[in-house]
Amino acid sequence: MLMSIDRISKSYNAFPHPPAKVLNDVTISVGAGEALGLVGESGSGKSTIAKCMLALIKPEKGSITYDGIDVIHAAGKDLRRFRREVQMVFQDPYGSLNPRMTVEELIGEGLLVHRLEPTAAARRDRVAEMLEMVGLNPNDMARYTRSFSGGQRQRIAIARALVIRPRILVCDEPVAALDVSVQAQVINLLQDMQRKLNLAIVFVAHDLAVVRHLCEKIVVLHKGEVVEQGSRREIFENAKMPYTRSLLAAVPVPDPAAGRARRAARRLETAT
Ligand SMILES: Nc1ncnc2c1ncn2[C@@H]1O[C@H](COP(=O)(O)OP(=O)(O)OP(=O)(O)O)[C@@H](O)[C@H]1O
Ligand SMILES: [Mg+2]
């Protein structure tokens, strides 16, 4: 396994109340090149797990291992390698990209920080290559992100994460803020990247429909605990927990006619 999370627990300080336990004995593993879906209702602890995986916060109990590195106690060279090889994409493509930086600066930043390309020209070539890879025009690298759509910004965020060749990409609700018609495009792009780059992806979502296409392994989280996990097939065809089924039932379009009507209404909305 590329990353193993073993029995982690996490509480947040809630002074003057006792600390609130938000993760309890969570065990998850991510294999190289694998797309893992992490689903659960709001407040179930998905983002807390994502932050632990990125070493942005530390669990009080349990261990996290990434390719031989003890993530919770890592320092120096190990931590630097971890910081390069495990990257992230967040939900909000508006808040996560600095509006004062050009696309070239945004995507090239990681190359500078990790000293991966020797010259400015080499950095620029690499940025152009990334723009092309995520389906954007390299000629746009001098522009600022304010003139890009939500979907395009998320493509920029993905290019920014992938430019330094990570092995795991942790995506916390990366399509939740996007128009429904754009969501599938971004998911397809992530799948493309996963296959082309042998990239492992951890994809956080609150409903199962979003992870269905991309993730071959799915972990279901409820109140800070893993209540079910399995292959896509096991979860979609034979979910054991009623809670898992309710996450499936939350998916829109329970009846096709209503779905068609809703899609038609949406098309009208976007057309005007
Ligand atoms: N910094 C914090 N301090 C205190 N409590 C927190 C903090 N961050 C999260 N929590 C609480 O921990 C629980 C889990 O939060 P988390 O953000 O991990 O859930 P989530 O599954 O990502 O939810 P959502 O789908 O709404 O993003 C929630 O009850 C939340 O209120
Ligand atoms: Mg969250």
PDB file of C-alpha atoms and ligand atoms in Angstrom:
ATOM      1  CA  MET A   1       0.000   0.000   0.000  1.00  0.00           C
ATOM      2  CA  LEU A   2       1.166   3.476  -0.815  1.00  0.00           C
ATOM      3  CA  MET A   3      -0.594   5.085   2.138  1.00  0.00           C
ATOM      4  CA  SER A   4      -1.982   3.330   5.183  1.00  0.00           C
ATOM      5  CA  ILE A   5      -4.059   4.998   7.831  1.00  0.00           C
ATOM      6  CA  ASP A   6      -4.261   2.743  10.803  1.00  0.00           C
ATOM      7  CA  ARG A   7      -6.827   3.199  13.580  1.00  0.00           C
ATOM      8  CA  ILE A   8      -6.644   6.967  13.802  1.00  0.00           C
ATOM      9  CA  SER A   9      -8.773   8.985  16.208  1.00  0.00           C
ATOM     10  CA  LYS A  10      -9.145  12.749  16.246  1.00  0.00           C
ATOM     11  CA  SER A  11     -10.901  15.188  18.567  1.00  0.00           C
ATOM     12  CA  TYR A  12     -11.316  18.932  18.214  1.00  0.00           C
ATOM     13  CA  ASN A  13     -11.104  21.219  21.182  1.00  0.00           C
ATOM     14  CA  ALA A  14     -14.563  22.535  21.993  1.00  0.00           C
ATOM     15  CA  PHE A  15     -13.829  24.512  25.156  1.00  0.00           C
ATOM     16  CA  PRO A  16     -15.719  24.978  27.500  1.00  0.00           C
ATOM     17  CA  HIS A  17     -17.319  21.729  26.378  1.00  0.00           C
ATOM     18  CA  PRO A  18     -15.347  18.490  26.432  1.00  0.00           C
ATOM     19  CA  PRO A  19     -13.394  17.815  23.213  1.00  0.00           C
ATOM     20  CA  ALA A  20     -15.598  16.496  20.446  1.00  0.00           C
ATOM     21  CA  LYS A  21     -14.421  13.225  18.951  1.00  0.00           C
ATOM     22  CA  VAL A  22     -14.825  13.412  15.171  1.00  0.00           C
ATOM     23  CA  LEU A  23     -12.812  10.366  14.064  1.00  0.00           C
ATOM     24  CA  ASN A  24     -12.893   7.064  15.885  1.00  0.00           C
ATOM     25  CA  ASP A  25     -10.545   4.233  14.974  1.00  0.00           C
ATOM     26  CA  VAL A  26     -10.484   4.896  11.240  1.00  0.00           C
ATOM     27  CA  THR A  27      -8.477   2.505   9.051  1.00  0.00           C
ATOM     28  CA  ILE A  28      -8.094   3.163   5.317  1.00  0.00           C
ATOM     29  CA  SER A  29      -5.454   2.230   2.773  1.00  0.00           C
ATOM     30  CA  VAL A  30      -4.660   3.638  -0.643  1.00  0.00           C
ATOM     31  CA  GLY A  31      -2.752   1.639  -3.243  1.00  0.00           C
ATOM     32  CA  ALA A  32      -0.526   3.138  -5.945  1.00  0.00           C
ATOM     33  CA  GLY A  33      -2.571   4.335  -8.905  1.00  0.00           C
ATOM     34  CA  GLU A  34      -5.835   3.589  -7.149  1.00  0.00           C
ATOM     35  CA  ALA A  35      -8.897   5.870  -7.003  1.00  0.00           C
ATOM     36  CA  LEU A  36     -10.534   5.730  -3.603  1.00  0.00           C
ATOM     37  CA  GLY A  37     -13.880   7.362  -2.840  1.00  0.00           C
ATOM     38  CA  LEU A  38     -14.517   8.671   0.659  1.00  0.00           C
ATOM     39  CA  VAL A  39     -18.223   9.346   1.137  1.00  0.00           C
ATOM     40  CA  GLY A  40     -20.484  10.281   4.019  1.00  0.00           C
ATOM     41  CA  GLU A  41     -22.987  12.899   5.086  1.00  0.00           C
ATOM     42  CA  SER A  42     -21.986  16.384   6.146  1.00  0.00           C
ATOM     43  CA  GLY A  43     -20.033  16.325   9.407  1.00  0.00           C
ATOM     44  CA  SER A  44     -19.104  12.647   9.116  1.00  0.00           C
ATOM     45  CA  GLY A  45     -15.404  13.518   9.205  1.00  0.00           C
ATOM     46  CA  LYS A  46     -14.370  13.310   5.549  1.00  0.00           C
ATOM     47  CA  SER A  47     -12.407  16.562   5.483  1.00  0.00           C
ATOM     48  CA  THR A  48     -10.783  15.706   8.800  1.00  0.00           C
ATOM     49  CA  ILE A  49      -9.475  12.470   7.261  1.00  0.00           C
ATOM     50  CA  ALA A  50      -8.317  14.356   4.156  1.00  0.00           C
ATOM     51  CA  LYS A  51      -6.408  16.834   6.344  1.00  0.00           C
ATOM     52  CA  CYS A  52      -4.779  13.989   8.284  1.00  0.00           C
ATOM     53  CA  MET A  53      -3.734  12.371   4.978  1.00  0.00           C
ATOM     54  CA  LEU A  54      -2.118  15.655   3.973  1.00  0.00           C
ATOM     55  CA  ALA A  55      -0.440  16.079   7.386  1.00  0.00           C
ATOM     56  CA  LEU A  56      -2.217  19.400   7.851  1.00  0.00           C
ATOM     57  CA  ILE A  57      -3.495  18.138  11.200  1.00  0.00           C
ATOM     58  CA  LYS A  58      -2.427  15.236  13.403  1.00  0.00           C
ATOM     59  CA  PRO A  59      -4.616  12.544  14.905  1.00  0.00           C
ATOM     60  CA  GLU A  60      -4.094  11.865  18.638  1.00  0.00           C
ATOM     61  CA  LYS A  61      -4.119   8.130  18.160  1.00  0.00           C
ATOM     62  CA  GLY A  62      -3.127   5.728  15.427  1.00  0.00           C
ATOM     63  CA  SER A  63      -0.575   5.912  12.649  1.00  0.00           C
ATOM     64  CA  ILE A  64      -0.283   7.097   9.063  1.00  0.00           C
ATOM     65  CA  THR A  65       2.368   5.622   6.811  1.00  0.00           C
ATOM     66  CA  TYR A  66       3.213   6.844   3.337  1.00  0.00           C
ATOM     67  CA  ASP A  67       5.718   4.830   1.321  1.00  0.00           C
ATOM     68  CA  GLY A  68       7.863   4.046   4.351  1.00  0.00           C
ATOM     69  CA  ILE A  69       7.447   7.488   5.946  1.00  0.00           C
ATOM     70  CA  ASP A  70       5.834   7.837   9.370  1.00  0.00           C
ATOM     71  CA  VAL A  71       3.688  10.821   8.384  1.00  0.00           C
ATOM     72  CA  ILE A  72       2.716  11.972  11.879  1.00  0.00           C
ATOM     73  CA  HIS A  73       6.332  12.290  13.030  1.00  0.00           C
ATOM     74  CA  ALA A  74       8.056  13.039   9.734  1.00  0.00           C
ATOM     75  CA  ALA A  75      10.592  15.872   9.505  1.00  0.00           C
ATOM     76  CA  GLY A  76      13.385  17.087   7.247  1.00  0.00           C
ATOM     77  CA  LYS A  77      13.982  15.175   4.050  1.00  0.00           C
ATOM     78  CA  ASP A  78      11.116  12.727   4.592  1.00  0.00           C
ATOM     79  CA  LEU A  79       8.635  15.524   5.192  1.00  0.00           C
ATOM     80  CA  ARG A  80       9.832  17.386   2.099  1.00  0.00           C
ATOM     81  CA  ARG A  81       9.360  14.270  -0.038  1.00  0.00           C
ATOM     82  CA  PHE A  82       5.936  13.718   1.490  1.00  0.00           C
ATOM     83  CA  ARG A  83       4.952  17.347   0.788  1.00  0.00           C
ATOM     84  CA  ARG A  84       5.866  16.910  -2.854  1.00  0.00           C
ATOM     85  CA  GLU A  85       4.375  13.494  -3.455  1.00  0.00           C
ATOM     86  CA  VAL A  86       1.025  14.033  -1.754  1.00  0.00           C
ATOM     87  CA  GLN A  87      -0.920  16.947  -3.232  1.00  0.00           C
ATOM     88  CA  MET A  88      -4.407  18.374  -2.858  1.00  0.00           C
ATOM     89  CA  VAL A  89      -7.298  19.977  -4.671  1.00  0.00           C
ATOM     90  CA  PHE A  90     -10.054  21.706  -2.713  1.00  0.00           C
ATOM     91  CA  GLN A  91     -13.718  22.353  -3.248  1.00  0.00           C
ATOM     92  CA  ASP A  92     -13.657  26.054  -3.894  1.00  0.00           C
ATOM     93  CA  PRO A  93     -11.767  26.979  -7.067  1.00  0.00           C
ATOM     94  CA  TYR A  94     -12.419  30.642  -6.261  1.00  0.00           C
ATOM     95  CA  GLY A  95     -10.924  30.752  -2.789  1.00  0.00           C
ATOM     96  CA  SER A  96      -8.021  28.377  -3.379  1.00  0.00           C
ATOM     97  CA  LEU A  97      -6.286  30.321  -6.170  1.00  0.00           C
ATOM     98  CA  ASN A  98      -4.613  33.631  -5.371  1.00  0.00           C
ATOM     99  CA  PRO A  99      -6.268  36.244  -7.641  1.00  0.00           C
ATOM    100  CA  ARG A 100      -3.058  38.303  -7.772  1.00  0.00           C
ATOM    101  CA  MET A 101      -1.085  35.541  -9.451  1.00  0.00           C
ATOM    102  CA  THR A 102      -1.133  34.696 -13.141  1.00  0.00           C
ATOM    103  CA  VAL A 103      -1.880  31.181 -14.287  1.00  0.00           C
ATOM    104  CA  GLU A 104       1.826  30.730 -15.017  1.00  0.00           C
ATOM    105  CA  GLU A 105       2.793  31.816 -11.505  1.00  0.00           C
ATOM    106  CA  LEU A 106       0.120  29.649  -9.910  1.00  0.00           C
ATOM    107  CA  ILE A 107       1.093  26.499 -11.759  1.00  0.00           C
ATOM    108  CA  GLY A 108       4.827  27.202 -11.658  1.00  0.00           C
ATOM    109  CA  GLU A 109       4.959  27.897  -7.928  1.00  0.00           C
ATOM    110  CA  GLY A 110       5.506  24.273  -6.915  1.00  0.00           C
ATOM    111  CA  LEU A 111       8.396  23.981  -9.369  1.00  0.00           C
ATOM    112  CA  LEU A 112      10.103  26.915  -7.677  1.00  0.00           C
ATOM    113  CA  VAL A 113       9.391  25.752  -4.139  1.00  0.00           C
ATOM    114  CA  HIS A 114      10.695  22.247  -4.817  1.00  0.00           C
ATOM    115  CA  ARG A 115      13.445  23.460  -7.194  1.00  0.00           C
ATOM    116  CA  LEU A 116      12.381  21.047  -9.899  1.00  0.00           C
ATOM    117  CA  GLU A 117      13.300  22.930 -13.072  1.00  0.00           C
ATOM    118  CA  PRO A 118      16.651  24.670 -13.446  1.00  0.00           C
ATOM    119  CA  THR A 119      15.610  27.723 -15.457  1.00  0.00           C
ATOM    120  CA  ALA A 120      12.667  30.054 -16.015  1.00  0.00           C
ATOM    121  CA  ALA A 121      12.366  28.790 -19.576  1.00  0.00           C
ATOM    122  CA  ALA A 122      12.185  25.174 -18.423  1.00  0.00           C
ATOM    123  CA  ARG A 123       9.541  26.125 -15.869  1.00  0.00           C
ATOM    124  CA  ARG A 124       7.497  27.857 -18.518  1.00  0.00           C
ATOM    125  CA  ASP A 125       7.681  24.806 -20.803  1.00  0.00           C
ATOM    126  CA  ARG A 126       6.516  22.611 -17.995  1.00  0.00           C
ATOM    127  CA  VAL A 127       3.601  24.976 -17.201  1.00  0.00           C
ATOM    128  CA  ALA A 128       2.589  24.956 -20.877  1.00  0.00           C
ATOM    129  CA  GLU A 129       2.720  21.168 -20.907  1.00  0.00           C
ATOM    130  CA  MET A 130       0.489  21.026 -17.814  1.00  0.00           C
ATOM    131  CA  LEU A 131      -2.042  23.458 -19.276  1.00  0.00           C
ATOM    132  CA  GLU A 132      -2.316  21.308 -22.328  1.00  0.00           C
ATOM    133  CA  MET A 133      -2.634  18.184 -20.219  1.00  0.00           C
ATOM    134  CA  VAL A 134      -5.627  19.561 -18.306  1.00  0.00           C
ATOM    135  CA  GLY A 135      -7.328  20.826 -21.453  1.00  0.00           C
ATOM    136  CA  LEU A 136      -6.491  24.532 -21.266  1.00  0.00           C
ATOM    137  CA  ASN A 137      -4.709  26.764 -23.735  1.00  0.00           C
ATOM    138  CA  PRO A 138      -1.005  27.367 -22.975  1.00  0.00           C
ATOM    139  CA  ASN A 139      -1.416  30.820 -24.535  1.00  0.00           C
ATOM    140  CA  ASP A 140      -3.537  31.763 -21.528  1.00  0.00           C
ATOM    141  CA  MET A 141      -0.741  31.445 -18.995  1.00  0.00           C
ATOM    142  CA  ALA A 142      -0.288  35.203 -18.601  1.00  0.00           C
ATOM    143  CA  ARG A 143      -3.932  35.671 -17.615  1.00  0.00           C
ATOM    144  CA  TYR A 144      -5.391  35.970 -14.123  1.00  0.00           C
ATOM    145  CA  THR A 145      -7.907  33.437 -12.859  1.00  0.00           C
ATOM    146  CA  ARG A 146     -10.759  35.903 -12.440  1.00  0.00           C
ATOM    147  CA  SER A 147     -11.612  35.602 -16.111  1.00  0.00           C
ATOM    148  CA  PHE A 148     -11.873  31.807 -15.969  1.00  0.00           C
ATOM    149  CA  SER A 149     -15.006  29.755 -15.269  1.00  0.00           C
ATOM    150  CA  GLY A 150     -15.329  27.536 -12.208  1.00  0.00           C
ATOM    151  CA  GLY A 151     -14.516  24.417 -14.202  1.00  0.00           C
ATOM    152  CA  GLN A 152     -11.477  26.053 -15.804  1.00  0.00           C
ATOM    153  CA  ARG A 153     -10.246  27.193 -12.404  1.00  0.00           C
ATOM    154  CA  GLN A 154     -10.540  23.675 -11.089  1.00  0.00           C
ATOM    155  CA  ARG A 155      -8.450  22.536 -14.079  1.00  0.00           C
ATOM    156  CA  ILE A 156      -5.849  25.128 -13.075  1.00  0.00           C
ATOM    157  CA  ALA A 157      -5.941  23.846  -9.487  1.00  0.00           C
ATOM    158  CA  ILE A 158      -5.394  20.298 -10.789  1.00  0.00           C
ATOM    159  CA  ALA A 159      -2.480  21.415 -13.004  1.00  0.00           C
ATOM    160  CA  ARG A 160      -0.977  23.243 -10.037  1.00  0.00           C
ATOM    161  CA  ALA A 161      -1.149  20.082  -7.936  1.00  0.00           C
ATOM    162  CA  LEU A 162       0.132  17.728 -10.629  1.00  0.00           C
ATOM    163  CA  VAL A 163       2.981  19.856 -11.968  1.00  0.00           C
ATOM    164  CA  ILE A 164       5.386  18.487  -9.355  1.00  0.00           C
ATOM    165  CA  ARG A 165       4.496  14.868 -10.196  1.00  0.00           C
ATOM    166  CA  PRO A 166       2.828  13.718  -6.977  1.00  0.00           C
ATOM    167  CA  ARG A 167       1.833  10.107  -6.433  1.00  0.00           C
ATOM    168  CA  ILE A 168      -1.342  10.831  -4.465  1.00  0.00           C
ATOM    169  CA  LEU A 169      -3.891  13.558  -5.106  1.00  0.00           C
ATOM    170  CA  VAL A 170      -6.344  14.203  -2.278  1.00  0.00           C
ATOM    171  CA  CYS A 171      -9.444  15.967  -3.619  1.00  0.00           C
ATOM    172  CA  ASP A 172     -11.926  17.328  -1.081  1.00  0.00           C
ATOM    173  CA  GLU A 173     -15.291  17.742  -2.859  1.00  0.00           C
ATOM    174  CA  PRO A 174     -13.540  19.030  -5.994  1.00  0.00           C
ATOM    175  CA  VAL A 175     -16.721  19.259  -8.045  1.00  0.00           C
ATOM    176  CA  ALA A 176     -19.248  20.248  -5.381  1.00  0.00           C
ATOM    177  CA  ALA A 177     -19.077  23.947  -6.294  1.00  0.00           C
ATOM    178  CA  LEU A 178     -19.376  23.322 -10.024  1.00  0.00           C
ATOM    179  CA  ASP A 179     -22.309  23.323 -12.368  1.00  0.00           C
ATOM    180  CA  VAL A 180     -23.651  19.806 -12.859  1.00  0.00           C
ATOM    181  CA  SER A 181     -22.732  19.781 -16.546  1.00  0.00           C
ATOM    182  CA  VAL A 182     -19.123  20.638 -15.677  1.00  0.00           C
ATOM    183  CA  GLN A 183     -18.784  18.103 -12.870  1.00  0.00           C
ATOM    184  CA  ALA A 184     -18.496  15.152 -15.244  1.00  0.00           C
ATOM    185  CA  GLN A 185     -15.784  16.901 -17.266  1.00  0.00           C
ATOM    186  CA  VAL A 186     -13.626  17.460 -14.211  1.00  0.00           C
ATOM    187  CA  ILE A 187     -14.186  13.883 -13.036  1.00  0.00           C
ATOM    188  CA  ASN A 188     -13.197  12.616 -16.492  1.00  0.00           C
ATOM    189  CA  LEU A 189     -10.063  14.722 -16.356  1.00  0.00           C
ATOM    190  CA  LEU A 190      -9.138  13.248 -12.970  1.00  0.00           C
ATOM    191  CA  GLN A 191      -9.677   9.747 -14.322  1.00  0.00           C
ATOM    192  CA  ASP A 192      -7.534  10.555 -17.317  1.00  0.00           C
ATOM    193  CA  MET A 193      -4.744  11.802 -15.066  1.00  0.00           C
ATOM    194  CA  GLN A 194      -5.049   8.762 -12.801  1.00  0.00           C
ATOM    195  CA  ARG A 195      -4.509   6.427 -15.740  1.00  0.00           C
ATOM    196  CA  LYS A 196      -1.882   8.424 -17.588  1.00  0.00           C
ATOM    197  CA  LEU A 197       0.232   9.217 -14.559  1.00  0.00           C
ATOM    198  CA  ASN A 198      -0.499   6.148 -12.427  1.00  0.00           C
ATOM    199  CA  LEU A 199      -1.755   8.612  -9.852  1.00  0.00           C
ATOM    200  CA  ALA A 200      -3.599   7.545  -6.713  1.00  0.00           C
ATOM    201  CA  ILE A 201      -6.651   9.694  -6.048  1.00  0.00           C
ATOM    202  CA  VAL A 202      -8.580  10.110  -2.820  1.00  0.00           C
ATOM    203  CA  PHE A 203     -11.883  11.656  -3.779  1.00  0.00           C
ATOM    204  CA  VAL A 204     -14.089  13.065  -1.009  1.00  0.00           C
ATOM    205  CA  ALA A 205     -17.798  13.474  -1.740  1.00  0.00           C
ATOM    206  CA  HIS A 206     -21.048  13.504   0.162  1.00  0.00           C
ATOM    207  CA  ASP A 207     -22.965  11.445  -2.333  1.00  0.00           C
ATOM    208  CA  LEU A 208     -22.157   8.180  -3.983  1.00  0.00           C
ATOM    209  CA  ALA A 209     -23.158   9.171  -7.503  1.00  0.00           C
ATOM    210  CA  VAL A 210     -20.146  11.453  -7.847  1.00  0.00           C
ATOM    211  CA  VAL A 211     -17.636   8.710  -7.040  1.00  0.00           C
ATOM    212  CA  ARG A 212     -19.308   6.001  -9.070  1.00  0.00           C
ATOM    213  CA  HIS A 213     -17.518   6.689 -12.322  1.00  0.00           C
ATOM    214  CA  LEU A 214     -14.057   7.313 -10.928  1.00  0.00           C
ATOM    215  CA  CYS A 215     -13.515   5.202  -7.827  1.00  0.00           C
ATOM    216  CA  GLU A 216     -12.977   1.471  -7.850  1.00  0.00           C
ATOM    217  CA  LYS A 217     -12.792   1.363  -4.064  1.00  0.00           C
ATOM    218  CA  ILE A 218     -15.239   3.148  -1.764  1.00  0.00           C
ATOM    219  CA  VAL A 219     -15.152   3.884   1.963  1.00  0.00           C
ATOM    220  CA  VAL A 220     -18.370   4.955   3.667  1.00  0.00           C
ATOM    221  CA  LEU A 221     -18.058   7.158   6.714  1.00  0.00           C
ATOM    222  CA  HIS A 222     -20.707   7.834   9.337  1.00  0.00           C
ATOM    223  CA  LYS A 223     -20.178   9.915  12.484  1.00  0.00           C
ATOM    224  CA  GLY A 224     -16.430   9.540  12.316  1.00  0.00           C
ATOM    225  CA  GLU A 225     -16.372   5.804  11.756  1.00  0.00           C
ATOM    226  CA  VAL A 226     -15.947   3.628   8.696  1.00  0.00           C
ATOM    227  CA  VAL A 227     -19.252   1.787   8.440  1.00  0.00           C
ATOM    228  CA  GLU A 228     -18.690   0.021   5.157  1.00  0.00           C
ATOM    229  CA  GLN A 229     -15.986  -0.325   2.534  1.00  0.00           C
ATOM    230  CA  GLY A 230     -15.604  -2.324  -0.616  1.00  0.00           C
ATOM    231  CA  SER A 231     -15.206  -2.358  -4.343  1.00  0.00           C
ATOM    232  CA  ARG A 232     -17.474  -0.197  -6.490  1.00  0.00           C
ATOM    233  CA  ARG A 233     -19.437  -3.289  -7.332  1.00  0.00           C
ATOM    234  CA  GLU A 234     -19.906  -4.372  -3.738  1.00  0.00           C
ATOM    235  CA  ILE A 235     -21.112  -0.937  -2.696  1.00  0.00           C
ATOM    236  CA  PHE A 236     -23.369  -0.191  -5.646  1.00  0.00           C
ATOM    237  CA  GLU A 237     -24.890  -3.585  -6.133  1.00  0.00           C
ATOM    238  CA  ASN A 238     -24.923  -4.943  -2.656  1.00  0.00           C
ATOM    239  CA  ALA A 239     -24.571  -2.246   0.006  1.00  0.00           C
ATOM    240  CA  LYS A 240     -25.125  -3.840   3.375  1.00  0.00           C
ATOM    241  CA  MET A 241     -25.752  -0.788   5.492  1.00  0.00           C
ATOM    242  CA  PRO A 242     -29.038   1.122   5.233  1.00  0.00           C
ATOM    243  CA  TYR A 243     -26.939   4.283   5.701  1.00  0.00           C
ATOM    244  CA  THR A 244     -24.953   3.510   2.556  1.00  0.00           C
ATOM    245  CA  ARG A 245     -28.175   2.924   0.676  1.00  0.00           C
ATOM    246  CA  SER A 246     -29.457   6.265   1.905  1.00  0.00           C
ATOM    247  CA  LEU A 247     -26.396   7.956   0.399  1.00  0.00           C
ATOM    248  CA  LEU A 248     -27.328   6.292  -2.861  1.00  0.00           C
ATOM    249  CA  ALA A 249     -30.942   7.302  -2.475  1.00  0.00           C
ATOM    250  CA  ALA A 250     -29.879  10.915  -1.964  1.00  0.00           C
ATOM    251  CA  VAL A 251     -28.758  10.878  -5.559  1.00  0.00           C
ATOM    252  CA  PRO A 252     -31.112  12.963  -7.680  1.00  0.00           C
ATOM    253  CA  VAL A 253     -33.183  11.480 -10.495  1.00  0.00           C
ATOM    254  CA  PRO A 254     -35.132   8.802  -8.658  1.00  0.00           C
ATOM    255  CA  ASP A 255     -37.532   8.636 -11.560  1.00  0.00           C
ATOM    256  CA  PRO A 256     -36.356   9.227 -15.112  1.00  0.00           C
ATOM    257  CA  ALA A 257     -39.205  11.534 -16.125  1.00  0.00           C
ATOM    258  CA  ALA A 258     -38.537  13.890 -13.219  1.00  0.00           C
ATOM    259  CA  GLY A 259     -34.835  13.715 -14.090  1.00  0.00           C
ATOM    260  CA  ARG A 260     -35.487  14.713 -17.665  1.00  0.00           C
ATOM    261  CA  ALA A 261     -37.672  17.601 -16.556  1.00  0.00           C
ATOM    262  CA  ARG A 262     -34.992  18.794 -14.156  1.00  0.00           C
ATOM    263  CA  ARG A 263     -32.254  18.549 -16.786  1.00  0.00           C
ATOM    264  CA  ALA A 264     -34.400  20.468 -19.244  1.00  0.00           C
ATOM    265  CA  ALA A 265     -34.973  23.194 -16.644  1.00  0.00           C
ATOM    266  CA  ARG A 266     -31.253  23.357 -15.980  1.00  0.00           C
ATOM    267  CA  ARG A 267     -30.442  23.692 -19.661  1.00  0.00           C
ATOM    268  CA  LEU A 268     -32.858  26.602 -19.833  1.00  0.00           C
ATOM    269  CA  GLU A 269     -31.179  28.174 -16.815  1.00  0.00           C
ATOM    270  CA  THR A 270     -27.687  27.917 -18.253  1.00  0.00           C
ATOM    271  CA  ALA A 271     -28.843  29.069 -21.664  1.00  0.00           C
ATOM    272  CA  THR A 272     -30.199  32.354 -20.319  1.00  0.00           C
TER     273      THR A 272
HETATM  274  N1  LIG B   1     -11.390  23.022  13.382  1.00  0.00           N
HETATM  275  C1  LIG B   1     -12.453  22.444  13.964  1.00  0.00           C
HETATM  276  N2  LIG B   1     -12.773  22.693  15.265  1.00  0.00           N
HETATM  277  C2  LIG B   1     -13.824  22.095  15.847  1.00  0.00           C
HETATM  278  N3  LIG B   1     -14.643  21.223  15.235  1.00  0.00           N
HETATM  279  C3  LIG B   1     -14.393  20.927  13.962  1.00  0.00           C
HETATM  280  C4  LIG B   1     -13.291  21.526  13.242  1.00  0.00           C
HETATM  281  N4  LIG B   1     -13.296  21.048  11.977  1.00  0.00           N
HETATM  282  C5  LIG B   1     -14.352  20.191  11.911  1.00  0.00           C
HETATM  283  N5  LIG B   1     -15.008  20.117  13.084  1.00  0.00           N
HETATM  284  C6  LIG B   1     -16.180  19.247  13.371  1.00  0.00           C
HETATM  285  O1  LIG B   1     -15.795  17.911  13.108  1.00  0.00           O
HETATM  286  C7  LIG B   1     -16.840  17.187  12.490  1.00  0.00           C
HETATM  287  C8  LIG B   1     -16.353  16.614  11.170  1.00  0.00           C
HETATM  288  O2  LIG B   1     -16.045  17.679  10.294  1.00  0.00           O
HETATM  289  P1  LIG B   1     -15.512  17.459   8.825  1.00  0.00           P
HETATM  290  O3  LIG B   1     -15.240  18.798   8.269  1.00  0.00           O
HETATM  291  O4  LIG B   1     -14.403  16.481   8.847  1.00  0.00           O
HETATM  292  O5  LIG B   1     -16.784  16.798   8.137  1.00  0.00           O
HETATM  293  P2  LIG B   1     -17.105  16.543   6.594  1.00  0.00           P
HETATM  294  O6  LIG B   1     -17.522  15.126   6.493  1.00  0.00           O
HETATM  295  O7  LIG B   1     -15.976  16.997   5.753  1.00  0.00           O
HETATM  296  O8  LIG B   1     -18.394  17.464   6.373  1.00  0.00           O
HETATM  297  P3  LIG B   1     -18.832  18.317   5.065  1.00  0.00           P
HETATM  298  O9  LIG B   1     -19.481  17.332   4.136  1.00  0.00           O
HETATM  299  O10 LIG B   1     -19.837  19.271   5.627  1.00  0.00           O
HETATM  300  O11 LIG B   1     -17.632  18.975   4.507  1.00  0.00           O
HETATM  301  C9  LIG B   1     -17.994  18.162  12.344  1.00  0.00           C
HETATM  302  O12 LIG B   1     -18.884  17.954  13.402  1.00  0.00           O
HETATM  303  C10 LIG B   1     -17.344  19.515  12.455  1.00  0.00           C
HETATM  304  O13 LIG B   1     -18.223  20.448  13.016  1.00  0.00           O
HETATM  305 MG    MG B   2     -15.753  18.489   4.299  1.00  0.00          MG
END
